[in-house]
mmCIF file of C-alpha atoms in Angstrom:
data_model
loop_
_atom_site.group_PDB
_atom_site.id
_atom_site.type_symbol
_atom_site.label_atom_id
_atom_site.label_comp_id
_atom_site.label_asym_id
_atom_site.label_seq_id
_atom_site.Cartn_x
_atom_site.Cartn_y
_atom_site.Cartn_z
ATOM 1 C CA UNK A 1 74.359 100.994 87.458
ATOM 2 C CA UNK A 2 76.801 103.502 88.573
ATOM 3 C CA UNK A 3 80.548 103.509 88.566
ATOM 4 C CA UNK A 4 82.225 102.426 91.335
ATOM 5 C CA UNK A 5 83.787 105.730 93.279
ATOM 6 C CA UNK A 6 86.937 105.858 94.574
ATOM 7 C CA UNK A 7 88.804 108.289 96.353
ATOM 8 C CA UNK A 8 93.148 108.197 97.098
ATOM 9 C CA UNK A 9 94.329 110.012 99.979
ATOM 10 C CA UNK A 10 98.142 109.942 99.798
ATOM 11 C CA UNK A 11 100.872 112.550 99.714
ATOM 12 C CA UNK A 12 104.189 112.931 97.663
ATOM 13 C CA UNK A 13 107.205 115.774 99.079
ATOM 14 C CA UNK A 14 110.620 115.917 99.220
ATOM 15 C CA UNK A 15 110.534 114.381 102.830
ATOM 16 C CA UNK A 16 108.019 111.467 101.964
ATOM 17 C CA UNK A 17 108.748 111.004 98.734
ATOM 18 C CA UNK A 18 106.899 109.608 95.620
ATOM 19 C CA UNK A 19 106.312 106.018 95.975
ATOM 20 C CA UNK A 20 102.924 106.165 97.925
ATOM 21 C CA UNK A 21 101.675 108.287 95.694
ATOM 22 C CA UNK A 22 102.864 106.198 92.194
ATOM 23 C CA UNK A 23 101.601 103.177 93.983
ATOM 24 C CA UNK A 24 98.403 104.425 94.584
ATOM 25 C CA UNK A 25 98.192 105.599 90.506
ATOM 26 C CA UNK A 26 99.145 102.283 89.700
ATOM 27 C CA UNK A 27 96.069 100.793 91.461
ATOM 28 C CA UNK A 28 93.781 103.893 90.265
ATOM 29 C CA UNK A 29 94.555 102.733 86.505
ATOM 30 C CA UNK A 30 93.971 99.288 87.695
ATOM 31 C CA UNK A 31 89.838 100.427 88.448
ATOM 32 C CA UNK A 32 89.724 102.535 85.621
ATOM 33 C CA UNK A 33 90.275 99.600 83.865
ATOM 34 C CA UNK A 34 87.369 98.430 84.919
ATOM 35 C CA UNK A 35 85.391 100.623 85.165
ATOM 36 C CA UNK A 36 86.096 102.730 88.432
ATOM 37 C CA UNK A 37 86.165 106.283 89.048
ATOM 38 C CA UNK A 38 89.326 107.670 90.719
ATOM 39 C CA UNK A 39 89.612 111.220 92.783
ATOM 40 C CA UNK A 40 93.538 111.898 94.738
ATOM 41 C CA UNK A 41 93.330 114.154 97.496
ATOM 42 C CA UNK A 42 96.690 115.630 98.094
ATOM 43 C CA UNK A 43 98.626 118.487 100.298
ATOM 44 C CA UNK A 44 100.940 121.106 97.796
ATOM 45 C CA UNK A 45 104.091 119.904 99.796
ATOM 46 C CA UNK A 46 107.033 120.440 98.067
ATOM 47 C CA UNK A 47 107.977 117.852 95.737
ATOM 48 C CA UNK A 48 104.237 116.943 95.245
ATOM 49 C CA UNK A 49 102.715 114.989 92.268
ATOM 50 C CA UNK A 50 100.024 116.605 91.804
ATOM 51 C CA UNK A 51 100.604 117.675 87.841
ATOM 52 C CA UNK A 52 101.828 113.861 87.456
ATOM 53 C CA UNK A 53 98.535 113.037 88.854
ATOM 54 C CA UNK A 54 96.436 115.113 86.738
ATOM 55 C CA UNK A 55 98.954 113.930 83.354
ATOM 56 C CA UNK A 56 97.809 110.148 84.098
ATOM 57 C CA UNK A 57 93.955 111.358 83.529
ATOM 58 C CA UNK A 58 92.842 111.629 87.074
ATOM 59 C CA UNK A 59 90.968 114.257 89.179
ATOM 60 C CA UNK A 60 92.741 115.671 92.201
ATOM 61 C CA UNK A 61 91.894 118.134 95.036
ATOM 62 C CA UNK A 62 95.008 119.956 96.385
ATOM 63 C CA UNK A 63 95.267 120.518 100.564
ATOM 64 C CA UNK A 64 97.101 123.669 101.380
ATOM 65 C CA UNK A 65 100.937 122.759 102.003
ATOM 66 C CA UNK A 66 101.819 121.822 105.252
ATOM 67 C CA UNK A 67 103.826 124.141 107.430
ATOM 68 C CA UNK A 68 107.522 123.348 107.183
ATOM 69 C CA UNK A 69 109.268 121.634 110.240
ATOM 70 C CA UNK A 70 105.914 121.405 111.592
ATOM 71 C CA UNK A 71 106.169 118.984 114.711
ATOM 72 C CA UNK A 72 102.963 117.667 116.213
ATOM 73 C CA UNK A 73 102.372 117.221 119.787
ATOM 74 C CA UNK A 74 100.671 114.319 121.752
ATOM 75 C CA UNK A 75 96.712 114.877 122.634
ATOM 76 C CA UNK A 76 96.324 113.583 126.520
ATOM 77 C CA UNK A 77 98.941 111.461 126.547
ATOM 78 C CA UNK A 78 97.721 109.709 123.473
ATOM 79 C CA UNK A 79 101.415 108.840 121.094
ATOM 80 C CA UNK A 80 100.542 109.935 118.075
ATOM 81 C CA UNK A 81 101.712 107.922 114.628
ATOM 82 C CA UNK A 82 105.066 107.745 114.404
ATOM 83 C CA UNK A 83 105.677 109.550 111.397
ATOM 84 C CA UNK A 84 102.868 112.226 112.277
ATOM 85 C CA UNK A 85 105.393 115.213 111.374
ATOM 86 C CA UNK A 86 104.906 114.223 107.426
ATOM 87 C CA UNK A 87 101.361 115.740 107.531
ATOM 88 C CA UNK A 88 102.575 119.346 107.877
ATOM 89 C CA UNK A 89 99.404 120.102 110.651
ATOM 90 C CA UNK A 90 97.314 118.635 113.213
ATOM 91 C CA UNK A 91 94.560 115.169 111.716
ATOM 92 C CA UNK A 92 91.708 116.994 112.512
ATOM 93 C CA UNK A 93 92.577 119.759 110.208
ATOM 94 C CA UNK A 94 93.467 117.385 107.455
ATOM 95 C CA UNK A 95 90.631 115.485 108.100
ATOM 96 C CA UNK A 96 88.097 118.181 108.603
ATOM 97 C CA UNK A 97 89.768 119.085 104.772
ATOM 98 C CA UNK A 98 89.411 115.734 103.778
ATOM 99 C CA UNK A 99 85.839 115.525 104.189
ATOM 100 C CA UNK A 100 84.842 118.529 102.794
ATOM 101 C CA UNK A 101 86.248 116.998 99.028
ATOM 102 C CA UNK A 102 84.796 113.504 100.280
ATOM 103 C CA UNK A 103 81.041 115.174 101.018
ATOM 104 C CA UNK A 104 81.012 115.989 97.313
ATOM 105 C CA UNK A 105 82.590 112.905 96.082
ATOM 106 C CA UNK A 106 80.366 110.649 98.223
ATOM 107 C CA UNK A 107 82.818 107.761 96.938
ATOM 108 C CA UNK A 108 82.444 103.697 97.815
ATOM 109 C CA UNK A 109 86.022 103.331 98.920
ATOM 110 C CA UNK A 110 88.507 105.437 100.015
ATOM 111 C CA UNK A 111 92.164 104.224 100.071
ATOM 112 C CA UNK A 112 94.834 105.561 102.339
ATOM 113 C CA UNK A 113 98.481 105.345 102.185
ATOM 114 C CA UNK A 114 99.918 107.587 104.897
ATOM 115 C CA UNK A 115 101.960 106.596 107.460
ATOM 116 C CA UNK A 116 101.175 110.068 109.339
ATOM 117 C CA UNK A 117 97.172 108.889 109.959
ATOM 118 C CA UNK A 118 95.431 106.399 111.934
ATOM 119 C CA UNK A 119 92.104 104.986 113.505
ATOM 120 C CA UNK A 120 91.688 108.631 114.762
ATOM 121 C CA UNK A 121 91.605 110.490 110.760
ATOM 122 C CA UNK A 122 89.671 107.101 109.658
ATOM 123 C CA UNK A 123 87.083 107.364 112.600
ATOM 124 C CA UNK A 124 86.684 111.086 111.360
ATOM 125 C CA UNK A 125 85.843 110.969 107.996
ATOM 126 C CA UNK A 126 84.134 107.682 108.226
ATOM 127 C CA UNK A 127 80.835 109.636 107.915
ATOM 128 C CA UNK A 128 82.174 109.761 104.148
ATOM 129 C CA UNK A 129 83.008 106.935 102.452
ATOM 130 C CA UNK A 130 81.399 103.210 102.461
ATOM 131 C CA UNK A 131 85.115 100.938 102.308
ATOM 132 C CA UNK A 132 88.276 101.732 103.693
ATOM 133 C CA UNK A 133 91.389 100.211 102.313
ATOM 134 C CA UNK A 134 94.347 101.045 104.157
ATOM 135 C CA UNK A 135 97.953 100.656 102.425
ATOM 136 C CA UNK A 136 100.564 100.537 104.956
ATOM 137 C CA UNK A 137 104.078 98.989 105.188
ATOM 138 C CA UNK A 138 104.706 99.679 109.233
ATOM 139 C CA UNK A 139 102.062 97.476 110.838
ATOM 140 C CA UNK A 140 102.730 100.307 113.727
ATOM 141 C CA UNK A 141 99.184 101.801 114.660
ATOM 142 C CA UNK A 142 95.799 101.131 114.774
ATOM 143 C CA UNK A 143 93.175 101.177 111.491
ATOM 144 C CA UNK A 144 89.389 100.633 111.377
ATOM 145 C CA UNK A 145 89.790 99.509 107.575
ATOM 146 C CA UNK A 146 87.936 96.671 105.794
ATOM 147 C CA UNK A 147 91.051 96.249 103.501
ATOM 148 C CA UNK A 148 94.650 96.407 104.379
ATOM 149 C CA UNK A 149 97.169 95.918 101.951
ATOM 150 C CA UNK A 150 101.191 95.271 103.191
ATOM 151 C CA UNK A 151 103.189 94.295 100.312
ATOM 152 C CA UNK A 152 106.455 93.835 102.105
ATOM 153 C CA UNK A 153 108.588 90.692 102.092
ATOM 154 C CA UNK A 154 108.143 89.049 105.207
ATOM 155 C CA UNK A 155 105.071 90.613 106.705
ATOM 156 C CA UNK A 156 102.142 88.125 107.539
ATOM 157 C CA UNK A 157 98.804 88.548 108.255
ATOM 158 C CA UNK A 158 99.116 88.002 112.343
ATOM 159 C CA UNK A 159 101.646 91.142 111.983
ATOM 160 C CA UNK A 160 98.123 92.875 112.384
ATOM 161 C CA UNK A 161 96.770 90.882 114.964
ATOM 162 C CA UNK A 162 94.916 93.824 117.514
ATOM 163 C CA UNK A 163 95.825 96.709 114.791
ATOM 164 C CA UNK A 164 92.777 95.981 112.298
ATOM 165 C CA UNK A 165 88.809 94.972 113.019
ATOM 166 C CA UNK A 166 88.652 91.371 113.033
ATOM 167 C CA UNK A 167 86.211 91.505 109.507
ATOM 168 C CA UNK A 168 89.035 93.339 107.638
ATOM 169 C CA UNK A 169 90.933 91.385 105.201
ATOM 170 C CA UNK A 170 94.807 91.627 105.386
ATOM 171 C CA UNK A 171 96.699 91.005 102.205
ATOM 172 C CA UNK A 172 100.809 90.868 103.082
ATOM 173 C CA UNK A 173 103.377 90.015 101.043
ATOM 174 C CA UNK A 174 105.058 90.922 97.718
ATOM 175 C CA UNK A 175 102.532 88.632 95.841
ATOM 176 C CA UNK A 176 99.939 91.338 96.365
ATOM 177 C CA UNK A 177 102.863 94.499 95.163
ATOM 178 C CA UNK A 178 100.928 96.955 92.975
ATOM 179 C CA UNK A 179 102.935 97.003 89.962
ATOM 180 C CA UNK A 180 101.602 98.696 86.612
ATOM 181 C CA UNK A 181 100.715 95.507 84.176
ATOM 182 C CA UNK A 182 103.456 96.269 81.930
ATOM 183 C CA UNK A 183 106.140 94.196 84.479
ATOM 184 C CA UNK A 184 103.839 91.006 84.347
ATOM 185 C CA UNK A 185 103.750 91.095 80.861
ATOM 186 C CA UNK A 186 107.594 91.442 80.361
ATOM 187 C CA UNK A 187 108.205 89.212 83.109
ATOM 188 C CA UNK A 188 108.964 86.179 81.379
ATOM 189 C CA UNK A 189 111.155 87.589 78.469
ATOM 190 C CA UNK A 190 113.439 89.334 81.506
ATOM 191 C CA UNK A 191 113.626 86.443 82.880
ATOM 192 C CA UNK A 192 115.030 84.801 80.012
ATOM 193 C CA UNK A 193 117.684 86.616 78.961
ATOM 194 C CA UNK A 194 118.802 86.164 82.106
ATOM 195 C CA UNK A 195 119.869 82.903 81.722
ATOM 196 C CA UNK A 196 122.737 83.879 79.916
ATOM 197 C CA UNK A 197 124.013 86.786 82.489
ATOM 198 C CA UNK A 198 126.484 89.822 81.449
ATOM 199 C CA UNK A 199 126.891 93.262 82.843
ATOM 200 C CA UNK A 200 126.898 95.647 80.144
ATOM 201 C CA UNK A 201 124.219 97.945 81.086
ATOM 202 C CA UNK A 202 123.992 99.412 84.814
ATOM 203 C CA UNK A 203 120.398 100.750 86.643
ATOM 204 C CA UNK A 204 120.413 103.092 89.064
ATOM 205 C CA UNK A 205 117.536 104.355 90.308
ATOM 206 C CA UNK A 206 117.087 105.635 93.819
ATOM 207 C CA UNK A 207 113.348 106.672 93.759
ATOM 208 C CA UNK A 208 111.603 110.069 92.864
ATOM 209 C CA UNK A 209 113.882 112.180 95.306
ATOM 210 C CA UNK A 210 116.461 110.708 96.630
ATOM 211 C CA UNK A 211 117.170 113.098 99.433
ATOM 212 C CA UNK A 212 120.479 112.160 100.720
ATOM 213 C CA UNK A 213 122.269 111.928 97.223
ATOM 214 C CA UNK A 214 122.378 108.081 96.839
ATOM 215 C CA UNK A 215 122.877 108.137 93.296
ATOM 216 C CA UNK A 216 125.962 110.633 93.323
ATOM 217 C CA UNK A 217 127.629 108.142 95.645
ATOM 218 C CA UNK A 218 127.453 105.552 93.413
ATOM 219 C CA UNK A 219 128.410 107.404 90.534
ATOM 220 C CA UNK A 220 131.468 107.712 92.181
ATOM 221 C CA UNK A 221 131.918 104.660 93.775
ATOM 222 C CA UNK A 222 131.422 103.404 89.968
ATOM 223 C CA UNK A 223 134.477 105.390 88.975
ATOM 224 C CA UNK A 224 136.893 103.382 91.009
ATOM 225 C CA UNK A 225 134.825 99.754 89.530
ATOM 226 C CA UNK A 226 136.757 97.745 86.727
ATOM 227 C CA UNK A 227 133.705 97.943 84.485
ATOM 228 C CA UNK A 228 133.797 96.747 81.082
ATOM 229 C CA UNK A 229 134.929 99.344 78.657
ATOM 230 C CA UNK A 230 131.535 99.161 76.388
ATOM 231 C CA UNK A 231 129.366 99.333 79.382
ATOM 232 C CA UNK A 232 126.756 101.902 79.788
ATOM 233 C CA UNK A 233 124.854 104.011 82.703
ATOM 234 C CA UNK A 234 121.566 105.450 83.075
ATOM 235 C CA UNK A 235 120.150 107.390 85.766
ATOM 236 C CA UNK A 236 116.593 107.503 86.488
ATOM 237 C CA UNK A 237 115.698 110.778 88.669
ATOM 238 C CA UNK A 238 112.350 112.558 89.215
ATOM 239 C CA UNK A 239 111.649 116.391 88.499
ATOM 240 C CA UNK A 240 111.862 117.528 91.697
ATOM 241 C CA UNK A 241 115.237 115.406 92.957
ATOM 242 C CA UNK A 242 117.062 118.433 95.048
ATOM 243 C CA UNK A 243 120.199 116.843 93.334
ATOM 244 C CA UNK A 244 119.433 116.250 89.832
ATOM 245 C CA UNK A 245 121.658 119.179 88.704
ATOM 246 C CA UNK A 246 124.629 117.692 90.245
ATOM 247 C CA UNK A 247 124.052 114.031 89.369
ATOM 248 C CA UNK A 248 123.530 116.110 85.608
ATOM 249 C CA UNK A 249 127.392 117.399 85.911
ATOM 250 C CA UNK A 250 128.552 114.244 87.320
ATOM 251 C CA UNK A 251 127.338 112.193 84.606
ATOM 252 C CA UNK A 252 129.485 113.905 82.206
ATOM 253 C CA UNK A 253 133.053 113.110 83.967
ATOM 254 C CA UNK A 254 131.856 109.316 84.185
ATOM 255 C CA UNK A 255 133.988 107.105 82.173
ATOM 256 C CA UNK A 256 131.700 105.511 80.108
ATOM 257 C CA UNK A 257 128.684 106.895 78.789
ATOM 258 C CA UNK A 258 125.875 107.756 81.402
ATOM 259 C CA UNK A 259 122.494 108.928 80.346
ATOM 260 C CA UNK A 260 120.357 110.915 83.208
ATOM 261 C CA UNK A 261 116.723 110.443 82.421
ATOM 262 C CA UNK A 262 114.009 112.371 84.289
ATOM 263 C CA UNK A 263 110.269 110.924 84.898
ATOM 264 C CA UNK A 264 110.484 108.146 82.245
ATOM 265 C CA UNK A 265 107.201 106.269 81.355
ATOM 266 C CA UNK A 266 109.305 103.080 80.502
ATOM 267 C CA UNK A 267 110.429 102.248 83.697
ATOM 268 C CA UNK A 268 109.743 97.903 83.480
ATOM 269 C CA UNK A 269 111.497 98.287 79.599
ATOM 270 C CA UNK A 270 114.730 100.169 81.592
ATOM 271 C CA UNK A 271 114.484 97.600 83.807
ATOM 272 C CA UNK A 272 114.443 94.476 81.540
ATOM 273 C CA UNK A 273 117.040 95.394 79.327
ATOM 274 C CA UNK A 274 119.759 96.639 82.468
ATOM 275 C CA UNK A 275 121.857 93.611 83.711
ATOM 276 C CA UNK A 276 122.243 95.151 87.079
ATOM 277 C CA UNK A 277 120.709 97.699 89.184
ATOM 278 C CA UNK A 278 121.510 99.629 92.024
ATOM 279 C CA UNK A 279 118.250 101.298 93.709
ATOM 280 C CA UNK A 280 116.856 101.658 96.954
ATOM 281 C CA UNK A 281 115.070 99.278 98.824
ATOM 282 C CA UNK A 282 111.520 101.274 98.139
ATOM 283 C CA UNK A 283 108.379 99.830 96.229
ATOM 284 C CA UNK A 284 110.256 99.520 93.594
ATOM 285 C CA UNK A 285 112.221 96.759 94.469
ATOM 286 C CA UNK A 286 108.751 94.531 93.748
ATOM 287 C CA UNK A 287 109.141 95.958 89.906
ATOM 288 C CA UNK A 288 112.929 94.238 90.021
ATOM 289 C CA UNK A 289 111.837 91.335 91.788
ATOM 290 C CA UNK A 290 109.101 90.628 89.186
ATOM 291 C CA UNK A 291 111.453 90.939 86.390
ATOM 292 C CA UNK A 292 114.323 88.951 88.041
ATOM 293 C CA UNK A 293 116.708 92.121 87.925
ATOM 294 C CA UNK A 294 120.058 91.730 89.968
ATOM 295 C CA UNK A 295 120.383 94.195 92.105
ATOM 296 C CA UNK A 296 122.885 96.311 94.596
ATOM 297 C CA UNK A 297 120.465 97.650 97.124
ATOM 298 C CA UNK A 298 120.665 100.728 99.026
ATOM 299 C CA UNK A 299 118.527 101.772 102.514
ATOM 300 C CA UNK A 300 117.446 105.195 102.043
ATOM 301 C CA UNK A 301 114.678 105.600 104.826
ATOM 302 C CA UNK A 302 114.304 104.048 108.613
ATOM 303 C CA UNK A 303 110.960 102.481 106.718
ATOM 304 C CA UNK A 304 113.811 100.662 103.681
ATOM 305 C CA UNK A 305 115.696 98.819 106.550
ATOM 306 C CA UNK A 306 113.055 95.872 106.775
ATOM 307 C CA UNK A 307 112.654 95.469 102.746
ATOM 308 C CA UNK A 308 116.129 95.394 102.431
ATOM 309 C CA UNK A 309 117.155 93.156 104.857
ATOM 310 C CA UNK A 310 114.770 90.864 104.322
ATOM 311 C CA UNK A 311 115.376 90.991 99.961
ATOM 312 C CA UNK A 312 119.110 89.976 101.592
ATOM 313 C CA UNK A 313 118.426 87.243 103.585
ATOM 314 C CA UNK A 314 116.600 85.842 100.664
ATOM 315 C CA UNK A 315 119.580 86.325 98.643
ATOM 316 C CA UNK A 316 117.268 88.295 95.947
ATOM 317 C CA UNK A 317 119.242 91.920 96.709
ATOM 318 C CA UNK A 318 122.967 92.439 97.708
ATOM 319 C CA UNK A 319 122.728 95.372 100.625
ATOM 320 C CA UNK A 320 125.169 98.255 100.206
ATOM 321 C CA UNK A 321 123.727 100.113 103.092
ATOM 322 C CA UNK A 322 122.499 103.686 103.690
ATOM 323 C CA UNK A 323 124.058 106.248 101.771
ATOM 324 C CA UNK A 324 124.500 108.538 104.854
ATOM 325 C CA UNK A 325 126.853 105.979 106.220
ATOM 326 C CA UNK A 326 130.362 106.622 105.941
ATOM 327 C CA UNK A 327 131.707 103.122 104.473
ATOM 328 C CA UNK A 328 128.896 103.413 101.766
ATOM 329 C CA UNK A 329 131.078 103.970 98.621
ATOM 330 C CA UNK A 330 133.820 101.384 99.644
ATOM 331 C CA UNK A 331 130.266 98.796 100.209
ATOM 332 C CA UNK A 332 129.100 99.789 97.169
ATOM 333 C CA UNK A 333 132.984 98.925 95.242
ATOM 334 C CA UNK A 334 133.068 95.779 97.036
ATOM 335 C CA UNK A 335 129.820 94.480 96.349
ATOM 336 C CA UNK A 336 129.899 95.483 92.654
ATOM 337 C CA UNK A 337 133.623 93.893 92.368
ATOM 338 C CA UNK A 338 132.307 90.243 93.942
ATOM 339 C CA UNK A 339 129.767 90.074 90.758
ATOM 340 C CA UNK A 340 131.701 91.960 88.080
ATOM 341 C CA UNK A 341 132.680 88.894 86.553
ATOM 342 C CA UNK A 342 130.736 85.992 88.160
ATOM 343 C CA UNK A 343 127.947 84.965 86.006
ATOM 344 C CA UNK A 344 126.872 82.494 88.994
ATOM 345 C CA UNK A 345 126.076 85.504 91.182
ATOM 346 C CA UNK A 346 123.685 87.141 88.923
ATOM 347 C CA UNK A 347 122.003 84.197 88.108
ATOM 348 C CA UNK A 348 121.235 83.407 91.516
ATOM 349 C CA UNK A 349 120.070 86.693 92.173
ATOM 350 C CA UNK A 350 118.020 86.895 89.656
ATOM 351 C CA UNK A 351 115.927 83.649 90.234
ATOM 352 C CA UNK A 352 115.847 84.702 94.004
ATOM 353 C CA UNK A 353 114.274 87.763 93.492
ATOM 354 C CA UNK A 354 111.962 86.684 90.924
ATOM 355 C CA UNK A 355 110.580 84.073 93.663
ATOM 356 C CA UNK A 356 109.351 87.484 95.689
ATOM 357 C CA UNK A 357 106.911 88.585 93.196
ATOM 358 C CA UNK A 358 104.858 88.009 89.949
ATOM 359 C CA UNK A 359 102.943 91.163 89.509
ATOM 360 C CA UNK A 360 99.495 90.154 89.788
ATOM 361 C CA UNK A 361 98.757 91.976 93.115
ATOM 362 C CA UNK A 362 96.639 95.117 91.433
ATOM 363 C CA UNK A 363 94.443 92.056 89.425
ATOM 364 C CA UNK A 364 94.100 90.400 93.112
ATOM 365 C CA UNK A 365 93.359 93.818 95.044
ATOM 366 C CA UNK A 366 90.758 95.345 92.480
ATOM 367 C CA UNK A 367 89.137 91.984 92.847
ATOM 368 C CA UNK A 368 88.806 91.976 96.268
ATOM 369 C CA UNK A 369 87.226 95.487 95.641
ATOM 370 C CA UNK A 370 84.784 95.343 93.319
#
């Protein structure tokens, strides 16, 4: 018997940013595990993934960069996807360049994560592919999927009511995050030495790009923070963060010592040994949640504001706001300052976020596909 084909259309750029791409890897290794074979298709934006891609041991066909500023128009008064502007052209071309990799690739499923396509791109290249798994976080336009995955706190299947076929399966919620196995399996020692809270070592991490300079503002807001005098900072940044220079400089005036690291492959051991972090409200706040990790949360994207207000009202995530904002360094100062030295607080954020998720959602999805 064959091996199970599957193809990943998703993009990464400095405007989308890297987390549907990394959470689409993170299911890819899932098949491979068992068995699967994996194929990304993938436009050359800038700030694309497609050497990180090809590191992790998987094919990928590159799509010709889309043109910059590129804004698409309506077709007979039909609104288009709200974010269609992220493609870079028109869905017919990208789907008429889709299919011509998926002709050769012939593969059983083909998983999406883009919030720039709908029914319209899926209709077209349906000729193509046998299963369609959708991965989308909006719940904002129409798909003709036989899988949909939405992983954010407080979405529920009826969310899709009218938006999927009625013989498509909708998993929502942070028990179904894709998170790479490692944060399951260090799940329960984060958990426990949490019981016994400190804040010694400080997380910030503010995804792959971090366009509007989150993590500068926080470095800064940090200087004016009563922190312990043996505590210690690191930075995680990706390669092609427009600011990583200047976070680089910063780091050096901080005053205590502040490490900048750049594309780690230890992310869930960063994470379980920090006893606070301060991120954005992307996917990686289901990493966090599953390892109980306190955190200050920022809202860097109109597509953030649900996660994070939600991870609030849950108490698992104090909000600091959006970094654009003009109060966001005296937010980020007061929130720090009401946990600095309150053991209480970080416990209870830590057992409320570890309520959101377990990391068993890529065991649960690959299930579902094979």
């Amino acid at each position: 018997m064959s091996a199970m084909r599957v193809v990943f259309r998703a993009d990464a750029s400095l405007q989308i940013g890297s987390g549907h791409v990394m959470r689409c890897l993170t299911l890819a290794e899932a098949l491979r595990g068992r068995g699967a074979e994996c194929h990304f298709i993938c436009r050359e934006h800038p700030g694309h993934l497609l050497e990180v891609i090809r590191q992790r041991g998987f094919a990928v066909s590159a799509l010709p960069a889309g043109v910059s500023g590129y804004q698409p128009s309506a077709e007979q008064g039909e609104p288009l996807p709200a974010h269609s502007a992220w493609l870079g052209c028109d869905w017919q071309t990208d789907a008429r360049q889709t299919s011509e990799v998926l002709s050769t690739v012939q593969p059983d499923w083909l998983v999406l994560d883009h919030y720039a396509l709908d029914l319209r791109w899926e209709s077209a290249v349906k000729p193509h592919y046998r299963h369609l798994l959708v991965i989308d976080d909006l719940a904002d336009r129409v798909h003709v999927c036989d899988l949909l995955l939405d992983q954010n706190l407080g979405r529920e299947v009826h969310d899709y009511a009218g938006l999927v076929p009625e013989h498509c399966s909708v998993l929502a919620g942070p028990k179904y995050a894709l998170l790479r196995p490692e944060f399951a399996a260090l799940r329960e020692y984060s958990l426990q030495r949490r019981q016994q809270p400190q804040l010694r070592n400080i997380l910030i991490t503010m995804g792959g790009v971090d366009q509007p300079n989150a993590t500068g503002q926080v470095l800064e807001a940090l200087k004016n923070c009563p922190l312990p005098d043996d505590c210690r900072i690191s930075v995680i940044m990706g390669l092609q963060a427009p600011w990583l220079k200047q976070v680089k400089e910063l780091a050096v005036t901080m005053p205590w010592p502040t490490e900048v690291l750049v594309n780690i492959n230890d992310m869930a051991q960063r994470m379980v040994d920090c006893d606070l972090a301060i991120g954005a409200a992307g996917s990686t706040s289901w990493e966090r949640c599953c390892l109980g990790v306190p955190t200050l949360m920022a809202v860097l994207a109109d597509n953030q504001v649900e996660i994070g207000e939600a991870l609030s009202r849950r108490g698992a995530a104090a909000l600091i706001g959006n970094p654009v904002d003009n109060g966001f360094r005296t937010e980020c100062i007061a929130r720090l300052s009401e946990i600095l030295f309150d053991e209480d607080k970080l416990k209870e954020l830590s057992r409320a976020s570890a309520a959101v998720a377990d990391g068993a959602g890529g065991r649960i999805i690959t299930e579902y596909m094979f």
